[in-house]
mmCIF file of C-alpha atoms in Angstrom:
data_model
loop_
_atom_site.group_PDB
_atom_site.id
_atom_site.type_symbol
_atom_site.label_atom_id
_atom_site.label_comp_id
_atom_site.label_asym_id
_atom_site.label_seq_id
_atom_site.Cartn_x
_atom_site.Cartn_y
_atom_site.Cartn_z
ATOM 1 C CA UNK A 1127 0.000 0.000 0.000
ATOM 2 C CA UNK A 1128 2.549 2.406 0.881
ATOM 3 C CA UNK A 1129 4.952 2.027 -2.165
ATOM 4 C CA UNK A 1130 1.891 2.073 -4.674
ATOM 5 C CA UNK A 1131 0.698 5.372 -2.741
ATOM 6 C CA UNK A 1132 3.742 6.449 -3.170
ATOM 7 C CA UNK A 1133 4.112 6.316 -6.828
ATOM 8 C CA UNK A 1134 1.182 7.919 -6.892
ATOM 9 C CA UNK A 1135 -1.606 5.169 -6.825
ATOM 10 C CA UNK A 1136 -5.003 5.813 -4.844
ATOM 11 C CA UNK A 1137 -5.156 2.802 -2.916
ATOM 12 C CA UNK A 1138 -8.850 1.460 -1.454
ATOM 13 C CA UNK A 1139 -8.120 -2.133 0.992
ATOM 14 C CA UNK A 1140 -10.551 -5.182 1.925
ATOM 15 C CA UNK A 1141 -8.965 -6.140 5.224
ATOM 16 C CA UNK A 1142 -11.699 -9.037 5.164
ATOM 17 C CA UNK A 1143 -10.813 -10.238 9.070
ATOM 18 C CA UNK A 1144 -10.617 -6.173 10.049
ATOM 19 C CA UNK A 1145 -14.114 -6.072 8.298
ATOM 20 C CA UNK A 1146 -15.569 -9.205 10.399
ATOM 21 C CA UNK A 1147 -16.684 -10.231 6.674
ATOM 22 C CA UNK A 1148 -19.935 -12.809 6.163
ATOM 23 C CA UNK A 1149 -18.033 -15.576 4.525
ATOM 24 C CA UNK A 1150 -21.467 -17.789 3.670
ATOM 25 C CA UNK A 1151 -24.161 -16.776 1.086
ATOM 26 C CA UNK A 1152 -27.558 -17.345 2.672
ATOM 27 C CA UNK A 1153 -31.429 -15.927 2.014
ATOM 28 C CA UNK A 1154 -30.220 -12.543 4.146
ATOM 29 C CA UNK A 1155 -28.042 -11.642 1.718
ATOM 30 C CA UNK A 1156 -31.135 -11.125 -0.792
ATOM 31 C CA UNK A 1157 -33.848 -9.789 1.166
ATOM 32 C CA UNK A 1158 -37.295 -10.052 -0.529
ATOM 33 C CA UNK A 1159 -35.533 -11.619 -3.589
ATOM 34 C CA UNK A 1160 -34.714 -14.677 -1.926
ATOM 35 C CA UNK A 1161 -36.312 -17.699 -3.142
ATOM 36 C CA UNK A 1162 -37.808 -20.293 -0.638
ATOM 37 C CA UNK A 1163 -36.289 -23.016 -0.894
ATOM 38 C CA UNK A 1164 -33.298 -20.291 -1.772
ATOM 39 C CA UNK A 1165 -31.564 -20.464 -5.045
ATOM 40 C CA UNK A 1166 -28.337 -18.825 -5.485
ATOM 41 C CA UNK A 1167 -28.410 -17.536 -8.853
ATOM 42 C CA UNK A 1168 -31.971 -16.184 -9.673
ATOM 43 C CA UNK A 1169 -32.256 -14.698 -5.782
ATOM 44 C CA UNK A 1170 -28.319 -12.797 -6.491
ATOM 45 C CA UNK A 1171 -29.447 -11.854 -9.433
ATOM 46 C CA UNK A 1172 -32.769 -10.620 -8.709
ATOM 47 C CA UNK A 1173 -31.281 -8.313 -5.735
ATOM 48 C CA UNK A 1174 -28.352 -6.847 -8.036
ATOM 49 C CA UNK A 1175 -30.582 -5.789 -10.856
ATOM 50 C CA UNK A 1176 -33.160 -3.966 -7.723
ATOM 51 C CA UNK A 1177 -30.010 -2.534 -6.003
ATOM 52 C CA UNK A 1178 -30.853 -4.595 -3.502
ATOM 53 C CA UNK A 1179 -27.636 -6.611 -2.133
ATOM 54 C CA UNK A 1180 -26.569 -6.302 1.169
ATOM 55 C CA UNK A 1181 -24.162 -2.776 1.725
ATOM 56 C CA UNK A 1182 -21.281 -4.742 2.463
ATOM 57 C CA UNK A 1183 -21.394 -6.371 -1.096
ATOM 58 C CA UNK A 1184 -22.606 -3.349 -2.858
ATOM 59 C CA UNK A 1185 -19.149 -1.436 -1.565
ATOM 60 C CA UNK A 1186 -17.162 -4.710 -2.805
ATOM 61 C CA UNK A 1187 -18.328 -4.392 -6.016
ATOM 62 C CA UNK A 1188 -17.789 -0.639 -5.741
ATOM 63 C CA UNK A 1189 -14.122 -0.855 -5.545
ATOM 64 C CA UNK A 1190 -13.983 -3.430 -8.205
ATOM 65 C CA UNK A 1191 -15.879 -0.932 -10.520
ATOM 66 C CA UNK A 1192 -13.594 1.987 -9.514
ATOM 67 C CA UNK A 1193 -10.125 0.368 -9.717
ATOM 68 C CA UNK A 1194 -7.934 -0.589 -12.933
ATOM 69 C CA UNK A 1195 -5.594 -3.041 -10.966
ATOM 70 C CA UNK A 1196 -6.607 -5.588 -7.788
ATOM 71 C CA UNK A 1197 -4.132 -7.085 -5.514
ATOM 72 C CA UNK A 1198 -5.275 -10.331 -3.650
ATOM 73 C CA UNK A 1199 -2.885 -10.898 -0.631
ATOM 74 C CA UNK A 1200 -3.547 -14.180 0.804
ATOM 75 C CA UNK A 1201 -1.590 -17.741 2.007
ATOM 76 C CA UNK A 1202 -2.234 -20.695 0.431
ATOM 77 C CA UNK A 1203 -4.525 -22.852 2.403
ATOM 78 C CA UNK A 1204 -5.365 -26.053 1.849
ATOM 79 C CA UNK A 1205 -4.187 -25.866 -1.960
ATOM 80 C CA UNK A 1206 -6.507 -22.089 -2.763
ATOM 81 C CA UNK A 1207 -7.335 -19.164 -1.026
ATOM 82 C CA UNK A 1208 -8.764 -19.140 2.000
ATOM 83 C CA UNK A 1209 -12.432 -19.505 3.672
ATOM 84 C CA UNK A 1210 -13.237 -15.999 4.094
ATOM 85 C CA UNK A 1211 -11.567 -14.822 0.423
ATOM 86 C CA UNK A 1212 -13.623 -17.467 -1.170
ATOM 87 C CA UNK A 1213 -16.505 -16.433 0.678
ATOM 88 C CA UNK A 1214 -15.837 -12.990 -0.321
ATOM 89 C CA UNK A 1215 -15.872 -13.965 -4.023
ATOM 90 C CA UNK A 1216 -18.868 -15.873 -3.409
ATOM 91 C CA UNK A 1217 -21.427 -13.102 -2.155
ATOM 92 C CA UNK A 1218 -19.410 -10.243 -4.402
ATOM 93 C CA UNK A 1219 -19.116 -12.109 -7.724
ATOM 94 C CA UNK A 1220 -22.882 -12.076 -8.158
ATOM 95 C CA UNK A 1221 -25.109 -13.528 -10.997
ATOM 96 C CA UNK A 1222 -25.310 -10.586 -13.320
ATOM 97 C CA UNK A 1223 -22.319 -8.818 -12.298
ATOM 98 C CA UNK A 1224 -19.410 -10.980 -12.362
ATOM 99 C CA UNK A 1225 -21.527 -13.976 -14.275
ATOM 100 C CA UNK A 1226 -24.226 -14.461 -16.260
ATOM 101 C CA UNK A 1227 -23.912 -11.274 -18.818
ATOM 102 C CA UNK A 1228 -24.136 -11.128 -22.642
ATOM 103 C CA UNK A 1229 -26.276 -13.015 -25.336
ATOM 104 C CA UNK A 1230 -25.878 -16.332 -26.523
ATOM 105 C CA UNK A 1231 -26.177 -17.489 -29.708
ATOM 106 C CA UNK A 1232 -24.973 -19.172 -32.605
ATOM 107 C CA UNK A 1233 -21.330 -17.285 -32.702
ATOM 108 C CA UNK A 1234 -21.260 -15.991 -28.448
ATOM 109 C CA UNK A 1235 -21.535 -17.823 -25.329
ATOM 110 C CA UNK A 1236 -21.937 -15.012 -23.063
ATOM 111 C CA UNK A 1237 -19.318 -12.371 -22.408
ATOM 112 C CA UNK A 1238 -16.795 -14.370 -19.935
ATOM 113 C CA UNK A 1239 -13.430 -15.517 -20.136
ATOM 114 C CA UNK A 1240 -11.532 -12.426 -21.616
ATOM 115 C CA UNK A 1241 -14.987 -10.619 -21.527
ATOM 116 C CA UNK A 1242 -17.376 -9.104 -19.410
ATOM 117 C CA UNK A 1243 -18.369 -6.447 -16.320
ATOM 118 C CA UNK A 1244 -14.603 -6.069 -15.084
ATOM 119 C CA UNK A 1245 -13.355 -6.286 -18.621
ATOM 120 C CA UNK A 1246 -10.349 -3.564 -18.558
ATOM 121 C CA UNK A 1247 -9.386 -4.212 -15.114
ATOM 122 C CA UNK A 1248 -6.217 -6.205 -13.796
ATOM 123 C CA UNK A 1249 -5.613 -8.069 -10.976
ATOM 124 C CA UNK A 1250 -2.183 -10.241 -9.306
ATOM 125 C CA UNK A 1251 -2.233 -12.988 -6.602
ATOM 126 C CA UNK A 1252 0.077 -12.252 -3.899
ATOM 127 C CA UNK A 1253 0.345 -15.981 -2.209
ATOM 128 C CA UNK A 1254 2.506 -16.747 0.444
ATOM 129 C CA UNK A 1255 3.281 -20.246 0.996
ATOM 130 C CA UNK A 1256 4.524 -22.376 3.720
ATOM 131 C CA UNK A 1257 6.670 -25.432 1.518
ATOM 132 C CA UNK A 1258 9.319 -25.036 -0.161
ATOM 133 C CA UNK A 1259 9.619 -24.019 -3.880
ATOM 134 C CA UNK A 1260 10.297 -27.609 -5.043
ATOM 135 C CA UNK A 1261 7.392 -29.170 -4.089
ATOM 136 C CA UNK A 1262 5.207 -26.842 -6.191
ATOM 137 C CA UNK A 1263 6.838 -27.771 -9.374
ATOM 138 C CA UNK A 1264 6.143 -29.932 -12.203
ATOM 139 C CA UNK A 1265 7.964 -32.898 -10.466
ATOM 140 C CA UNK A 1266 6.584 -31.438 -7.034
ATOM 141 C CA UNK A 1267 4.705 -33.295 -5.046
ATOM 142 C CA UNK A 1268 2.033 -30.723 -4.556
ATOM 143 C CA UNK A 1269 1.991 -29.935 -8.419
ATOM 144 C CA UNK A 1270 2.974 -26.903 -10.360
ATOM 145 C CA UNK A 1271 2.215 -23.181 -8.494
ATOM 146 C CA UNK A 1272 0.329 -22.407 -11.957
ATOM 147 C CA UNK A 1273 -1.888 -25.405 -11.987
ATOM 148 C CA UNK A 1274 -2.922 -24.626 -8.331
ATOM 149 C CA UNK A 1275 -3.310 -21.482 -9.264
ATOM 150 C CA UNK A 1276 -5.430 -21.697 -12.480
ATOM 151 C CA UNK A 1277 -9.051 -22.220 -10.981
ATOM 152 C CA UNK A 1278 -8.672 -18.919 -9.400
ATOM 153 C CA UNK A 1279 -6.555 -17.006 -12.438
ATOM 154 C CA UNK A 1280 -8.732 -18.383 -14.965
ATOM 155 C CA UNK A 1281 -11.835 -19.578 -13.232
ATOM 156 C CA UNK A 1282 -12.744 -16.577 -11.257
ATOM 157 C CA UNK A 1283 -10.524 -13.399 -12.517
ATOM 158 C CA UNK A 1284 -10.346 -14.344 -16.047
ATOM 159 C CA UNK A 1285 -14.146 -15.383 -16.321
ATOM 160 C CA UNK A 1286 -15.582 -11.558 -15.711
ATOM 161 C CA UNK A 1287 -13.228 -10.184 -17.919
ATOM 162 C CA UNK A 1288 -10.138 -9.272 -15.552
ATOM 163 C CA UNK A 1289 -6.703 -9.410 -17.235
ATOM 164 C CA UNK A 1290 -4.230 -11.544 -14.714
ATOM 165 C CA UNK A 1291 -0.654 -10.837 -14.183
ATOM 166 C CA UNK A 1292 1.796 -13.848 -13.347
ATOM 167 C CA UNK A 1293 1.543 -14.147 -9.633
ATOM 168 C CA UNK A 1294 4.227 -13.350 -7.010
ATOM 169 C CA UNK A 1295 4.496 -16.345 -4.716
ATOM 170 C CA UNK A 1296 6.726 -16.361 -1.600
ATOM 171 C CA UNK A 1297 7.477 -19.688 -0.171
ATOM 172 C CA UNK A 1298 8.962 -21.028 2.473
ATOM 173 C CA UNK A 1299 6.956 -18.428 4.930
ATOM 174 C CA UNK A 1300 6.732 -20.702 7.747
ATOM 175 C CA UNK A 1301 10.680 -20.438 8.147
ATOM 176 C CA UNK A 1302 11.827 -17.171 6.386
ATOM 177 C CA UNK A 1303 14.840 -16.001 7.726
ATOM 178 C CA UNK A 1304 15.469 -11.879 7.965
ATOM 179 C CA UNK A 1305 17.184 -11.320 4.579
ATOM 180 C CA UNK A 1306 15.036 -13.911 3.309
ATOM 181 C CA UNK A 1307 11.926 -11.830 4.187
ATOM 182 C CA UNK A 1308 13.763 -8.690 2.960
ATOM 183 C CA UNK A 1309 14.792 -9.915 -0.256
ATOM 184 C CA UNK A 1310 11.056 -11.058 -0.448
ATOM 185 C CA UNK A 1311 10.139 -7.499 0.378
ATOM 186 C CA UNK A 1312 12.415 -5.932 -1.995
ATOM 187 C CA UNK A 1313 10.767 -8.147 -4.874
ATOM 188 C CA UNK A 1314 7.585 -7.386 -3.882
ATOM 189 C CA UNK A 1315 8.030 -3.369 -4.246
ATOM 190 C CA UNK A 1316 9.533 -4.352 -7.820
ATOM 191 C CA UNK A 1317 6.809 -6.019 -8.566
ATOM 192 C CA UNK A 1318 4.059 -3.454 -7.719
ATOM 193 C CA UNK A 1319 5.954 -0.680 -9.496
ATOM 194 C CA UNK A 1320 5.858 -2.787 -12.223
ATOM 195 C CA UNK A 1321 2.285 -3.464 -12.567
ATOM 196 C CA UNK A 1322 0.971 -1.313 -15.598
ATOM 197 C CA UNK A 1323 3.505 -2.225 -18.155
ATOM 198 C CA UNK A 1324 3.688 -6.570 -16.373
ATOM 199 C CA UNK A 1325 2.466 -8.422 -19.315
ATOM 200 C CA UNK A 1326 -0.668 -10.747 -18.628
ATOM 201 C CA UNK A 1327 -1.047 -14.307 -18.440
ATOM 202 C CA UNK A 1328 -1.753 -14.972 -22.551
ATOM 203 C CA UNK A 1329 -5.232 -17.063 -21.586
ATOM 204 C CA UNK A 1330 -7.544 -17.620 -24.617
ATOM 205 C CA UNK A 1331 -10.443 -15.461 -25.275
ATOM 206 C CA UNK A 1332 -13.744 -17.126 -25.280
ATOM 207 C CA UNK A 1333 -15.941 -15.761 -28.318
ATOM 208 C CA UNK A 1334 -12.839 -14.952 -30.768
ATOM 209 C CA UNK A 1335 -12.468 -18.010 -32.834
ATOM 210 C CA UNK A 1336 -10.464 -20.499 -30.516
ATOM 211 C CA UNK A 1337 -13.157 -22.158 -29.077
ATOM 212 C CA UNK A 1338 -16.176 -24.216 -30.993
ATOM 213 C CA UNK A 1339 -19.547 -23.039 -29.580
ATOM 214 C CA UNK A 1340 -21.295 -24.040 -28.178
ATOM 215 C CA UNK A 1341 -19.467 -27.206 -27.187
ATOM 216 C CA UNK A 1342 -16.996 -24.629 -25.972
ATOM 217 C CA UNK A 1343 -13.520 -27.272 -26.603
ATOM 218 C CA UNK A 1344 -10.461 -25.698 -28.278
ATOM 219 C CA UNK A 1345 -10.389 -26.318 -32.081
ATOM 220 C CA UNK A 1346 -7.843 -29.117 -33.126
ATOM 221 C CA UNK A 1347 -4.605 -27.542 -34.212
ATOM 222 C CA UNK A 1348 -4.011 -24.778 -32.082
ATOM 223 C CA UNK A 1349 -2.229 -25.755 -29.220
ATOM 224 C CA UNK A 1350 1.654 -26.023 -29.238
ATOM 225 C CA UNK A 1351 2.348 -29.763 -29.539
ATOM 226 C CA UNK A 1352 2.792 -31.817 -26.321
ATOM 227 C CA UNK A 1353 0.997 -29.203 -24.522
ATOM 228 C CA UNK A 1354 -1.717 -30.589 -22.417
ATOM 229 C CA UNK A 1355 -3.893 -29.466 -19.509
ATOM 230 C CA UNK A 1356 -4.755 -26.005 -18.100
ATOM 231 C CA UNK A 1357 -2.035 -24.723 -20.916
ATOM 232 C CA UNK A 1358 -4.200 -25.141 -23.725
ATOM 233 C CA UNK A 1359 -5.692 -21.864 -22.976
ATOM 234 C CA UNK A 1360 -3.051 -20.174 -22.408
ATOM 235 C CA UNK A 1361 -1.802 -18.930 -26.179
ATOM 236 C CA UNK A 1362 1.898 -18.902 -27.432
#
């Protein structure tokens, strides 16, 4: 916060625990637009399009609306974010705000993936995590950092629209030494001056040709051979 305020950044935080923030979507959170039994989507729905969320969401998706970059500070737990941050997408990211926008047809699917209300906006993970580097790597036991990584780059950032940068993960928290936490420091500040001219993560846009529709698979030929997995939709 400091560094980007000092390069002359207006800077607007979530502190979710500071906030004492609802982590579970239930009926209260849509008022008369709940169903009964309650359904997430048409009842989230309903209450954004009648201004009717709850104030703590409304100023959530406030800040999303005003700002061009989003930082998401948070330790890995459990292989993702936390309880509270996923709860925090859950109620925020609702059904006709960060989902559920656009026409379909023969050509579109919807305006998501590279698409959609934060469309213009960019965002970086900030993850700290307790192992070691090695065992998030493609021989890791745990797996590569970007496959753990992908639901929430691609899933939930990249579906709305948001352009992701590559994320800054520190591991090893659980035993940093002093100059480890101050080189850690140091390449964080780097890394937030950096932000407007960081190229993003190359993921493939939905509705621009790579993708039949509505089956929504990735046409034959376009991957780079042996690539497999999440890295199909990533391009180059």
């Amino acid at each position: 916060m400091t560094t980007l305020e000092a390069a002359g950044h207006e800077v607007r935080v979530s502190d979710l625990y500071a906030m004492n923030w609802k982590a579970v979507v239930d009926a209260a959170d849509f008022g008369e637009h709940a169903t009964d039994p309650l359904r997430v989507i048409p009842s989230s729905g309903g209450a954004y399009q009648a201004g009717a969320l709850t104030p703590d969401v409304t100023a959530e998706q406030e800040k999303l609306l005003w700002a061009d970059t989003i930082v998401f500070q948070f330790p890995m737990w459990w292989y993702t974010m936390p309880a509270i941050l996923k709860g925090w997408v859950d109620r925020v990211f609702s059904f006709r705000f960060a989902y559920g926008v656009g026409v379909h047809d023969e050509t579109r699917y919807g305006e998501r993936f590279g698409e959609g209300t934060l469309h213009g906006r960019r965002a970086i993970l900030s993850v700290t995590v307790g192992g070691p580097e090695s065992h998030y790597t493609d021989r890791g036991i745990n797996g590569p950092i970007e496959d753990l990584l992908f639901p929430i780059h691609h899933g939930i950032l990249w579906y709305p629209g948001v352009e992701v940068l590559p994320p800054f993960v520190v591991y090893g928290t659980d035993s940093i030494t002093g100059d480890a936490f101050e080189r850690a420091t140091k390449m964080w500040r780097e890394r937030l001056l950096a932000l407007e001219t960081t190229e993003p993560i190359a993921f493939r846009r939905q509705n621009f040709g790579d993708y039949e529709i509505p089956s929504l698979r990735l046409k034959p030929g376009l991957e780079l051979p042996g690539r497999t997995g999440f890295g199909l939709h990533v391009r180059g």
